[in-house]
PDB file of N, CA, C and O in Angstrom:
ATOM      1  N   MET A  11     -18.020 -47.520  -4.762  1.00 49.00           N
ATOM      2  CA  MET A  11     -16.618 -47.171  -4.619  1.00 49.00           C
ATOM      3  C   MET A  11     -16.293 -45.911  -5.417  1.00 49.00           C
ATOM      4  O   MET A  11     -15.528 -45.079  -4.969  1.00 49.00           O
ATOM      5  N   LYS A  12     -16.887 -45.775  -6.558  1.00 58.00           N
ATOM      6  CA  LYS A  12     -16.623 -44.593  -7.381  1.00 58.00           C
ATOM      7  C   LYS A  12     -17.129 -43.326  -6.696  1.00 58.00           C
ATOM      8  O   LYS A  12     -16.490 -42.282  -6.744  1.00 58.00           O
ATOM      9  N   THR A  13     -18.294 -43.425  -6.034  1.00 57.00           N
ATOM     10  CA  THR A  13     -18.850 -42.274  -5.317  1.00 57.00           C
ATOM     11  C   THR A  13     -17.904 -41.839  -4.202  1.00 57.00           C
ATOM     12  O   THR A  13     -17.677 -40.656  -3.995  1.00 57.00           O
ATOM     13  N   HIS A  14     -17.332 -42.795  -3.499  1.00 59.00           N
ATOM     14  CA  HIS A  14     -16.397 -42.480  -2.424  1.00 59.00           C
ATOM     15  C   HIS A  14     -15.185 -41.736  -2.977  1.00 59.00           C
ATOM     16  O   HIS A  14     -14.712 -40.761  -2.390  1.00 59.00           O
ATOM     17  N   HIS A  15     -14.688 -42.151  -4.119  1.00 58.00           N
ATOM     18  CA  HIS A  15     -13.541 -41.492  -4.739  1.00 58.00           C
ATOM     19  C   HIS A  15     -13.894 -40.056  -5.134  1.00 58.00           C
ATOM     20  O   HIS A  15     -13.088 -39.145  -4.937  1.00 58.00           O
ATOM     21  N   GLU A  16     -15.090 -39.835  -5.656  1.00 62.00           N
ATOM     22  CA  GLU A  16     -15.497 -38.486  -6.031  1.00 62.00           C
ATOM     23  C   GLU A  16     -15.600 -37.590  -4.801  1.00 62.00           C
ATOM     24  O   GLU A  16     -15.214 -36.432  -4.849  1.00 62.00           O
ATOM     25  N   LEU A  17     -16.087 -38.120  -3.714  1.00 70.00           N
ATOM     26  CA  LEU A  17     -16.175 -37.321  -2.497  1.00 70.00           C
ATOM     27  C   LEU A  17     -14.788 -36.938  -1.998  1.00 70.00           C
ATOM     28  O   LEU A  17     -14.564 -35.820  -1.537  1.00 70.00           O
ATOM     29  N   ASP A  18     -13.838 -37.865  -2.074  1.00 73.00           N
ATOM     30  CA  ASP A  18     -12.474 -37.547  -1.687  1.00 73.00           C
ATOM     31  C   ASP A  18     -11.898 -36.450  -2.591  1.00 73.00           C
ATOM     32  O   ASP A  18     -11.207 -35.553  -2.121  1.00 73.00           O
ATOM     33  N   SER A  19     -12.193 -36.516  -3.871  1.00 82.00           N
ATOM     34  CA  SER A  19     -11.724 -35.495  -4.800  1.00 82.00           C
ATOM     35  C   SER A  19     -12.341 -34.145  -4.466  1.00 82.00           C
ATOM     36  O   SER A  19     -11.669 -33.115  -4.521  1.00 82.00           O
ATOM     37  N   GLN A  20     -13.624 -34.159  -4.115  1.00 82.00           N
ATOM     38  CA  GLN A  20     -14.277 -32.908  -3.746  1.00 82.00           C
ATOM     39  C   GLN A  20     -13.665 -32.326  -2.474  1.00 82.00           C
ATOM     40  O   GLN A  20     -13.432 -31.120  -2.388  1.00 82.00           O
ATOM     41  N   LYS A  21     -13.383 -33.183  -1.492  1.00 84.00           N
ATOM     42  CA  LYS A  21     -12.749 -32.701  -0.259  1.00 84.00           C
ATOM     43  C   LYS A  21     -11.378 -32.101  -0.560  1.00 84.00           C
ATOM     44  O   LYS A  21     -11.034 -31.041  -0.057  1.00 84.00           O
ATOM     45  N   TYR A  22     -10.622 -32.801  -1.381  1.00 87.00           N
ATOM     46  CA  TYR A  22      -9.295 -32.297  -1.739  1.00 87.00           C
ATOM     47  C   TYR A  22      -9.410 -30.958  -2.449  1.00 87.00           C
ATOM     48  O   TYR A  22      -8.674 -30.017  -2.148  1.00 87.00           O
ATOM     49  N   TYR A  23     -10.328 -30.856  -3.389  1.00 89.00           N
ATOM     50  CA  TYR A  23     -10.529 -29.614  -4.128  1.00 89.00           C
ATOM     51  C   TYR A  23     -10.962 -28.488  -3.193  1.00 89.00           C
ATOM     52  O   TYR A  23     -10.444 -27.376  -3.269  1.00 89.00           O
ATOM     53  N   GLN A  24     -11.891 -28.778  -2.281  1.00 89.00           N
ATOM     54  CA  GLN A  24     -12.358 -27.754  -1.345  1.00 89.00           C
ATOM     55  C   GLN A  24     -11.236 -27.305  -0.412  1.00 89.00           C
ATOM     56  O   GLN A  24     -11.102 -26.122  -0.108  1.00 89.00           O
ATOM     57  N   GLN A  25     -10.405 -28.247   0.032  1.00 90.00           N
ATOM     58  CA  GLN A  25      -9.279 -27.880   0.889  1.00 90.00           C
ATOM     59  C   GLN A  25      -8.274 -27.024   0.129  1.00 90.00           C
ATOM     60  O   GLN A  25      -7.753 -26.041   0.649  1.00 90.00           O
ATOM     61  N   LYS A  26      -8.031 -27.392  -1.115  1.00 92.00           N
ATOM     62  CA  LYS A  26      -7.086 -26.634  -1.936  1.00 92.00           C
ATOM     63  C   LYS A  26      -7.609 -25.221  -2.178  1.00 92.00           C
ATOM     64  O   LYS A  26      -6.856 -24.249  -2.068  1.00 92.00           O
ATOM     65  N   VAL A  27      -8.886 -25.092  -2.472  1.00 92.00           N
ATOM     66  CA  VAL A  27      -9.485 -23.770  -2.689  1.00 92.00           C
ATOM     67  C   VAL A  27      -9.435 -22.950  -1.399  1.00 92.00           C
ATOM     68  O   VAL A  27      -9.136 -21.748  -1.425  1.00 92.00           O
ATOM     69  N   ALA A  28      -9.695 -23.568  -0.265  1.00 94.00           N
ATOM     70  CA  ALA A  28      -9.664 -22.860   1.014  1.00 94.00           C
ATOM     71  C   ALA A  28      -8.246 -22.358   1.321  1.00 94.00           C
ATOM     72  O   ALA A  28      -8.076 -21.223   1.783  1.00 94.00           O
ATOM     73  N   ILE A  29      -7.252 -23.166   1.055  1.00 94.00           N
ATOM     74  CA  ILE A  29      -5.863 -22.757   1.287  1.00 94.00           C
ATOM     75  C   ILE A  29      -5.493 -21.598   0.378  1.00 94.00           C
ATOM     76  O   ILE A  29      -4.876 -20.612   0.807  1.00 94.00           O
ATOM     77  N   GLU A  30      -5.870 -21.681  -0.896  1.00 95.00           N
ATOM     78  CA  GLU A  30      -5.573 -20.598  -1.830  1.00 95.00           C
ATOM     79  C   GLU A  30      -6.304 -19.319  -1.441  1.00 95.00           C
ATOM     80  O   GLU A  30      -5.747 -18.223  -1.526  1.00 95.00           O
ATOM     81  N   THR A  31      -7.542 -19.447  -0.982  1.00 95.00           N
ATOM     82  CA  THR A  31      -8.319 -18.283  -0.564  1.00 95.00           C
ATOM     83  C   THR A  31      -7.654 -17.611   0.637  1.00 95.00           C
ATOM     84  O   THR A  31      -7.563 -16.384   0.685  1.00 95.00           O
ATOM     85  N   ARG A  32      -7.198 -18.409   1.607  1.00 96.00           N
ATOM     86  CA  ARG A  32      -6.512 -17.838   2.771  1.00 96.00           C
ATOM     87  C   ARG A  32      -5.221 -17.132   2.359  1.00 96.00           C
ATOM     88  O   ARG A  32      -4.902 -16.065   2.880  1.00 96.00           O
ATOM     89  N   ALA A  33      -4.500 -17.711   1.421  1.00 96.00           N
ATOM     90  CA  ALA A  33      -3.255 -17.079   0.963  1.00 96.00           C
ATOM     91  C   ALA A  33      -3.545 -15.753   0.260  1.00 96.00           C
ATOM     92  O   ALA A  33      -2.834 -14.764   0.476  1.00 96.00           O
ATOM     93  N   ILE A  34      -4.580 -15.722  -0.544  1.00 96.00           N
ATOM     94  CA  ILE A  34      -4.949 -14.485  -1.239  1.00 96.00           C
ATOM     95  C   ILE A  34      -5.400 -13.425  -0.247  1.00 96.00           C
ATOM     96  O   ILE A  34      -4.999 -12.259  -0.328  1.00 96.00           O
ATOM     97  N   ARG A  35      -6.212 -13.818   0.724  1.00 97.00           N
ATOM     98  CA  ARG A  35      -6.668 -12.860   1.745  1.00 97.00           C
ATOM     99  C   ARG A  35      -5.498 -12.327   2.561  1.00 97.00           C
ATOM    100  O   ARG A  35      -5.423 -11.144   2.867  1.00 97.00           O
ATOM    101  N   ARG A  36      -4.581 -13.215   2.925  1.00 96.00           N
ATOM    102  CA  ARG A  36      -3.411 -12.789   3.694  1.00 96.00           C
ATOM    103  C   ARG A  36      -2.603 -11.763   2.902  1.00 96.00           C
ATOM    104  O   ARG A  36      -2.151 -10.758   3.437  1.00 96.00           O
ATOM    105  N   ASN A  37      -2.444 -12.013   1.611  1.00 97.00           N
ATOM    106  CA  ASN A  37      -1.721 -11.077   0.758  1.00 97.00           C
ATOM    107  C   ASN A  37      -2.461  -9.746   0.658  1.00 97.00           C
ATOM    108  O   ASN A  37      -1.844  -8.676   0.687  1.00 97.00           O
ATOM    109  N   GLN A  38      -3.787  -9.789   0.543  1.00 97.00           N
ATOM    110  CA  GLN A  38      -4.575  -8.560   0.476  1.00 97.00           C
ATOM    111  C   GLN A  38      -4.476  -7.776   1.780  1.00 97.00           C
ATOM    112  O   GLN A  38      -4.366  -6.548   1.767  1.00 97.00           O
ATOM    113  N   TYR A  39      -4.503  -8.461   2.913  1.00 97.00           N
ATOM    114  CA  TYR A  39      -4.357  -7.788   4.206  1.00 97.00           C
ATOM    115  C   TYR A  39      -2.981  -7.137   4.321  1.00 97.00           C
ATOM    116  O   TYR A  39      -2.851  -6.013   4.807  1.00 97.00           O
ATOM    117  N   TYR A  40      -1.955  -7.847   3.853  1.00 97.00           N
ATOM    118  CA  TYR A  40      -0.603  -7.297   3.887  1.00 97.00           C
ATOM    119  C   TYR A  40      -0.516  -6.034   3.031  1.00 97.00           C
ATOM    120  O   TYR A  40       0.055  -5.026   3.447  1.00 97.00           O
ATOM    121  N   GLU A  41      -1.068  -6.085   1.822  1.00 97.00           N
ATOM    122  CA  GLU A  41      -1.039  -4.923   0.932  1.00 97.00           C
ATOM    123  C   GLU A  41      -1.823  -3.757   1.520  1.00 97.00           C
ATOM    124  O   GLU A  41      -1.398  -2.607   1.431  1.00 97.00           O
ATOM    125  N   ALA A  42      -2.969  -4.036   2.123  1.00 97.00           N
ATOM    126  CA  ALA A  42      -3.774  -2.972   2.732  1.00 97.00           C
ATOM    127  C   ALA A  42      -3.022  -2.337   3.898  1.00 97.00           C
ATOM    128  O   ALA A  42      -3.024  -1.110   4.051  1.00 97.00           O
ATOM    129  N   PHE A  43      -2.369  -3.146   4.709  1.00 97.00           N
ATOM    130  CA  PHE A  43      -1.603  -2.625   5.834  1.00 97.00           C
ATOM    131  C   PHE A  43      -0.424  -1.784   5.346  1.00 97.00           C
ATOM    132  O   PHE A  43      -0.141  -0.713   5.884  1.00 97.00           O
ATOM    133  N   LYS A  44       0.234  -2.269   4.302  1.00 97.00           N
ATOM    134  CA  LYS A  44       1.359  -1.527   3.726  1.00 97.00           C
ATOM    135  C   LYS A  44       0.891  -0.182   3.172  1.00 97.00           C
ATOM    136  O   LYS A  44       1.542   0.849   3.400  1.00 97.00           O
ATOM    137  N   MET A  45      -0.241  -0.162   2.483  1.00 97.00           N
ATOM    138  CA  MET A  45      -0.774   1.086   1.951  1.00 97.00           C
ATOM    139  C   MET A  45      -1.200   2.031   3.069  1.00 97.00           C
ATOM    140  O   MET A  45      -1.043   3.250   2.957  1.00 97.00           O
ATOM    141  N   LEU A  46      -1.740   1.495   4.152  1.00 96.00           N
ATOM    142  CA  LEU A  46      -2.118   2.321   5.292  1.00 96.00           C
ATOM    143  C   LEU A  46      -0.888   3.008   5.885  1.00 96.00           C
ATOM    144  O   LEU A  46      -0.915   4.209   6.169  1.00 96.00           O
ATOM    145  N   ILE A  47       0.184   2.255   6.047  1.00 97.00           N
ATOM    146  CA  ILE A  47       1.405   2.832   6.600  1.00 97.00           C
ATOM    147  C   ILE A  47       1.980   3.885   5.661  1.00 97.00           C
ATOM    148  O   ILE A  47       2.350   4.989   6.089  1.00 97.00           O
ATOM    149  N   LEU A  48       2.047   3.582   4.371  1.00 95.00           N
ATOM    150  CA  LEU A  48       2.601   4.541   3.420  1.00 95.00           C
ATOM    151  C   LEU A  48       1.766   5.811   3.330  1.00 95.00           C
ATOM    152  O   LEU A  48       2.304   6.917   3.298  1.00 95.00           O
ATOM    153  N   SER A  49       0.448   5.656   3.303  1.00 95.00           N
ATOM    154  CA  SER A  49      -0.402   6.847   3.234  1.00 95.00           C
ATOM    155  C   SER A  49      -0.317   7.653   4.520  1.00 95.00           C
ATOM    156  O   SER A  49      -0.340   8.890   4.486  1.00 95.00           O
ATOM    157  N   SER A  50      -0.170   6.989   5.655  1.00 95.00           N
ATOM    158  CA  SER A  50      -0.002   7.710   6.925  1.00 95.00           C
ATOM    159  C   SER A  50       1.292   8.510   6.922  1.00 95.00           C
ATOM    160  O   SER A  50       1.323   9.654   7.380  1.00 95.00           O
ATOM    161  N   ILE A  51       2.361   7.924   6.408  1.00 95.00           N
ATOM    162  CA  ILE A  51       3.632   8.634   6.317  1.00 95.00           C
ATOM    163  C   ILE A  51       3.512   9.839   5.397  1.00 95.00           C
ATOM    164  O   ILE A  51       3.997  10.936   5.714  1.00 95.00           O
ATOM    165  N   MET A  52       2.837   9.666   4.257  1.00 94.00           N
ATOM    166  CA  MET A  52       2.678  10.775   3.322  1.00 94.00           C
ATOM    167  C   MET A  52       1.841  11.894   3.923  1.00 94.00           C
ATOM    168  O   MET A  52       2.188  13.078   3.790  1.00 94.00           O
ATOM    169  N   VAL A  53       0.751  11.555   4.578  1.00 94.00           N
ATOM    170  CA  VAL A  53      -0.108  12.570   5.186  1.00 94.00           C
ATOM    171  C   VAL A  53       0.632  13.296   6.300  1.00 94.00           C
ATOM    172  O   VAL A  53       0.558  14.529   6.409  1.00 94.00           O
ATOM    173  N   ALA A  54       1.358  12.560   7.118  1.00 93.00           N
ATOM    174  CA  ALA A  54       2.113  13.188   8.205  1.00 93.00           C
ATOM    175  C   ALA A  54       3.186  14.117   7.646  1.00 93.00           C
ATOM    176  O   ALA A  54       3.359  15.244   8.135  1.00 93.00           O
ATOM    177  N   GLY A  55       3.891  13.682   6.624  1.00 89.00           N
ATOM    178  CA  GLY A  55       4.924  14.523   6.006  1.00 89.00           C
ATOM    179  C   GLY A  55       4.348  15.783   5.409  1.00 89.00           C
ATOM    180  O   GLY A  55       4.894  16.877   5.573  1.00 89.00           O
ATOM    181  N   PHE A  56       3.234  15.632   4.700  1.00 90.00           N
ATOM    182  CA  PHE A  56       2.591  16.802   4.099  1.00 90.00           C
ATOM    183  C   PHE A  56       2.104  17.756   5.181  1.00 90.00           C
ATOM    184  O   PHE A  56       2.252  18.980   5.061  1.00 90.00           O
ATOM    185  N   THR A  57       1.539  17.225   6.258  1.00 91.00           N
ATOM    186  CA  THR A  57       1.052  18.057   7.353  1.00 91.00           C
ATOM    187  C   THR A  57       2.192  18.816   8.009  1.00 91.00           C
ATOM    188  O   THR A  57       2.083  20.027   8.252  1.00 91.00           O
ATOM    189  N   PHE A  58       3.286  18.122   8.297  1.00 88.00           N
ATOM    190  CA  PHE A  58       4.437  18.789   8.912  1.00 88.00           C
ATOM    191  C   PHE A  58       5.024  19.845   7.978  1.00 88.00           C
ATOM    192  O   PHE A  58       5.452  20.916   8.424  1.00 88.00           O
ATOM    193  N   ALA A  59       5.047  19.555   6.673  1.00 83.00           N
ATOM    194  CA  ALA A  59       5.565  20.543   5.725  1.00 83.00           C
ATOM    195  C   ALA A  59       4.680  21.783   5.702  1.00 83.00           C
ATOM    196  O   ALA A  59       5.184  22.914   5.688  1.00 83.00           O
ATOM    197  N   CYS A  60       3.374  21.598   5.707  1.00 85.00           N
ATOM    198  CA  CYS A  60       2.455  22.745   5.711  1.00 85.00           C
ATOM    199  C   CYS A  60       2.597  23.556   6.992  1.00 85.00           C
ATOM    200  O   CYS A  60       2.609  24.790   6.952  1.00 85.00           O
ATOM    201  N   ILE A  61       2.713  22.890   8.118  1.00 86.00           N
ATOM    202  CA  ILE A  61       2.860  23.597   9.396  1.00 86.00           C
ATOM    203  C   ILE A  61       4.178  24.371   9.421  1.00 86.00           C
ATOM    204  O   ILE A  61       4.219  25.527   9.855  1.00 86.00           O
ATOM    205  N   SER A  62       5.244  23.756   8.939  1.00 81.00           N
ATOM    206  CA  SER A  62       6.531  24.455   8.946  1.00 81.00           C
ATOM    207  C   SER A  62       6.528  25.634   7.990  1.00 81.00           C
ATOM    208  O   SER A  62       7.147  26.665   8.268  1.00 81.00           O
ATOM    209  N   LEU A  63       5.830  25.513   6.858  1.00 81.00           N
ATOM    210  CA  LEU A  63       5.747  26.643   5.929  1.00 81.00           C
ATOM    211  C   LEU A  63       4.891  27.771   6.491  1.00 81.00           C
ATOM    212  O   LEU A  63       5.151  28.942   6.234  1.00 81.00           O
ATOM    213  N   MET A  64       3.866  27.433   7.258  1.00 83.00           N
ATOM    214  CA  MET A  64       3.044  28.472   7.875  1.00 83.00           C
ATOM    215  C   MET A  64       3.862  29.237   8.916  1.00 83.00           C
ATOM    216  O   MET A  64       3.694  30.445   9.077  1.00 83.00           O
ATOM    217  N   ASN A  65       4.748  28.540   9.601  1.00 81.00           N
ATOM    218  CA  ASN A  65       5.542  29.187  10.646  1.00 81.00           C
ATOM    219  C   ASN A  65       6.701  30.005  10.089  1.00 81.00           C
ATOM    220  O   ASN A  65       7.114  30.980  10.712  1.00 81.00           O
ATOM    221  N   SER A  66       7.232  29.606   8.938  1.00 82.00           N
ATOM    222  CA  SER A  66       8.373  30.334   8.381  1.00 82.00           C
ATOM    223  C   SER A  66       8.298  30.366   6.859  1.00 82.00           C
ATOM    224  O   SER A  66       8.970  29.598   6.180  1.00 82.00           O
ATOM    225  N   PRO A  67       7.503  31.277   6.292  1.00 79.00           N
ATOM    226  CA  PRO A  67       7.413  31.358   4.827  1.00 79.00           C
ATOM    227  C   PRO A  67       8.668  31.944   4.192  1.00 79.00           C
ATOM    228  O   PRO A  67       8.849  31.845   2.975  1.00 79.00           O
ATOM    229  N   ASP A  68       9.549  32.539   4.993  1.00 84.00           N
ATOM    230  CA  ASP A  68      10.764  33.111   4.426  1.00 84.00           C
ATOM    231  C   ASP A  68      11.685  32.039   3.852  1.00 84.00           C
ATOM    232  O   ASP A  68      12.521  32.326   3.001  1.00 84.00           O
ATOM    233  N   VAL A  69      11.520  30.793   4.272  1.00 81.00           N
ATOM    234  CA  VAL A  69      12.317  29.700   3.711  1.00 81.00           C
ATOM    235  C   VAL A  69      12.024  29.552   2.221  1.00 81.00           C
ATOM    236  O   VAL A  69      12.934  29.404   1.402  1.00 81.00           O
ATOM    237  N   ILE A  70      10.743  29.644   1.859  1.00 80.00           N
ATOM    238  CA  ILE A  70      10.351  29.540   0.452  1.00 80.00           C
ATOM    239  C   ILE A  70      10.898  30.724  -0.336  1.00 80.00           C
ATOM    240  O   ILE A  70      11.431  30.563  -1.438  1.00 80.00           O
ATOM    241  N   LEU A  71      10.761  31.907   0.226  1.00 84.00           N
ATOM    242  CA  LEU A  71      11.256  33.096  -0.467  1.00 84.00           C
ATOM    243  C   LEU A  71      12.771  33.021  -0.663  1.00 84.00           C
ATOM    244  O   LEU A  71      13.272  33.390  -1.734  1.00 84.00           O
ATOM    245  N   ASN A  72      13.493  32.557   0.329  1.00 86.00           N
ATOM    246  CA  ASN A  72      14.943  32.408   0.191  1.00 86.00           C
ATOM    247  C   ASN A  72      15.296  31.372  -0.872  1.00 86.00           C
ATOM    248  O   ASN A  72      16.246  31.560  -1.642  1.00 86.00           O
ATOM    249  N   ALA A  73      14.533  30.283  -0.924  1.00 84.00           N
ATOM    250  CA  ALA A  73      14.795  29.243  -1.927  1.00 84.00           C
ATOM    251  C   ALA A  73      14.535  29.777  -3.330  1.00 84.00           C
ATOM    252  O   ALA A  73      15.317  29.530  -4.256  1.00 84.00           O
ATOM    253  N   VAL A  74      13.463  30.560  -3.500  1.00 85.00           N
ATOM    254  CA  VAL A  74      13.146  31.130  -4.815  1.00 85.00           C
ATOM    255  C   VAL A  74      14.230  32.123  -5.227  1.00 85.00           C
ATOM    256  O   VAL A  74      14.682  32.126  -6.375  1.00 85.00           O
ATOM    257  N   GLU A  75      14.663  32.963  -4.299  1.00 89.00           N
ATOM    258  CA  GLU A  75      15.727  33.924  -4.604  1.00 89.00           C
ATOM    259  C   GLU A  75      17.015  33.204  -4.982  1.00 89.00           C
ATOM    260  O   GLU A  75      17.712  33.610  -5.923  1.00 89.00           O
ATOM    261  N   SER A  76      17.318  32.118  -4.286  1.00 90.00           N
ATOM    262  CA  SER A  76      18.519  31.348  -4.599  1.00 90.00           C
ATOM    263  C   SER A  76      18.425  30.740  -6.000  1.00 90.00           C
ATOM    264  O   SER A  76      19.403  30.756  -6.756  1.00 90.00           O
ATOM    265  N   LEU A  77      17.259  30.223  -6.346  1.00 87.00           N
ATOM    266  CA  LEU A  77      17.080  29.650  -7.691  1.00 87.00           C
ATOM    267  C   LEU A  77      17.157  30.727  -8.760  1.00 87.00           C
ATOM    268  O   LEU A  77      17.682  30.496  -9.856  1.00 87.00           O
ATOM    269  N   LYS A  78      16.639  31.910  -8.468  1.00 90.00           N
ATOM    270  CA  LYS A  78      16.729  33.012  -9.439  1.00 90.00           C
ATOM    271  C   LYS A  78      18.171  33.427  -9.653  1.00 90.00           C
ATOM    272  O   LYS A  78      18.592  33.705 -10.775  1.00 90.00           O
ATOM    273  N   GLU A  79      18.960  33.483  -8.572  1.00 91.00           N
ATOM    274  CA  GLU A  79      20.364  33.852  -8.689  1.00 91.00           C
ATOM    275  C   GLU A  79      21.148  32.841  -9.513  1.00 91.00           C
ATOM    276  O   GLU A  79      22.073  33.188 -10.244  1.00 91.00           O
ATOM    277  N   GLN A  80      20.774  31.570  -9.397  1.00 91.00           N
ATOM    278  CA  GLN A  80      21.458  30.521 -10.142  1.00 91.00           C
ATOM    279  C   GLN A  80      20.945  30.410 -11.573  1.00 91.00           C
ATOM    280  O   GLN A  80      21.546  29.711 -12.393  1.00 91.00           O
ATOM    281  N   GLY A  81      19.856  31.095 -11.869  1.00 88.00           N
ATOM    282  CA  GLY A  81      19.278  31.050 -13.215  1.00 88.00           C
ATOM    283  C   GLY A  81      18.439  29.809 -13.464  1.00 88.00           C
ATOM    284  O   GLY A  81      18.127  29.481 -14.602  1.00 88.00           O
ATOM    285  N   ILE A  82      18.042  29.136 -12.423  1.00 86.00           N
ATOM    286  CA  ILE A  82      17.249  27.911 -12.563  1.00 86.00           C
ATOM    287  C   ILE A  82      15.761  28.202 -12.502  1.00 86.00           C
ATOM    288  O   ILE A  82      14.960  27.456 -13.052  1.00 86.00           O
ATOM    289  N   TRP A  83      15.365  29.281 -11.862  1.00 81.00           N
ATOM    290  CA  TRP A  83      13.940  29.608 -11.697  1.00 81.00           C
ATOM    291  C   TRP A  83      13.338  29.937 -13.058  1.00 81.00           C
ATOM    292  O   TRP A  83      13.873  30.760 -13.801  1.00 81.00           O
ATOM    293  N   PRO A  84      12.212  29.312 -13.439  1.00 80.00           N
ATOM    294  CA  PRO A  84      11.682  29.469 -14.788  1.00 80.00           C
ATOM    295  C   PRO A  84      11.045  30.838 -15.069  1.00 80.00           C
ATOM    296  O   PRO A  84      10.891  31.223 -16.222  1.00 80.00           O
ATOM    297  N   LEU A  85      10.637  31.570 -14.070  1.00 71.00           N
ATOM    298  CA  LEU A  85       9.949  32.850 -14.320  1.00 71.00           C
ATOM    299  C   LEU A  85      10.869  34.039 -14.240  1.00 71.00           C
ATOM    300  O   LEU A  85      11.724  34.219 -13.520  1.00 71.00           O
TER     301      LEU A  85
END
């Protein structure tokens, strides 16, 4: 009878560990997916910013001149 009780305890423990493992994996998958989306947004934004600056560098020059006029530009 004692052996039967130990086996039940082992089954319960194994089920509990399996449930916790699935919860941890699910959380890791969620975090990985979230990081993928955030990094994709950052890369896309940086790419669009670089493309727009290549097409119109005068925007940067105008911004620098504006900052110089306001006395905010450090150089």
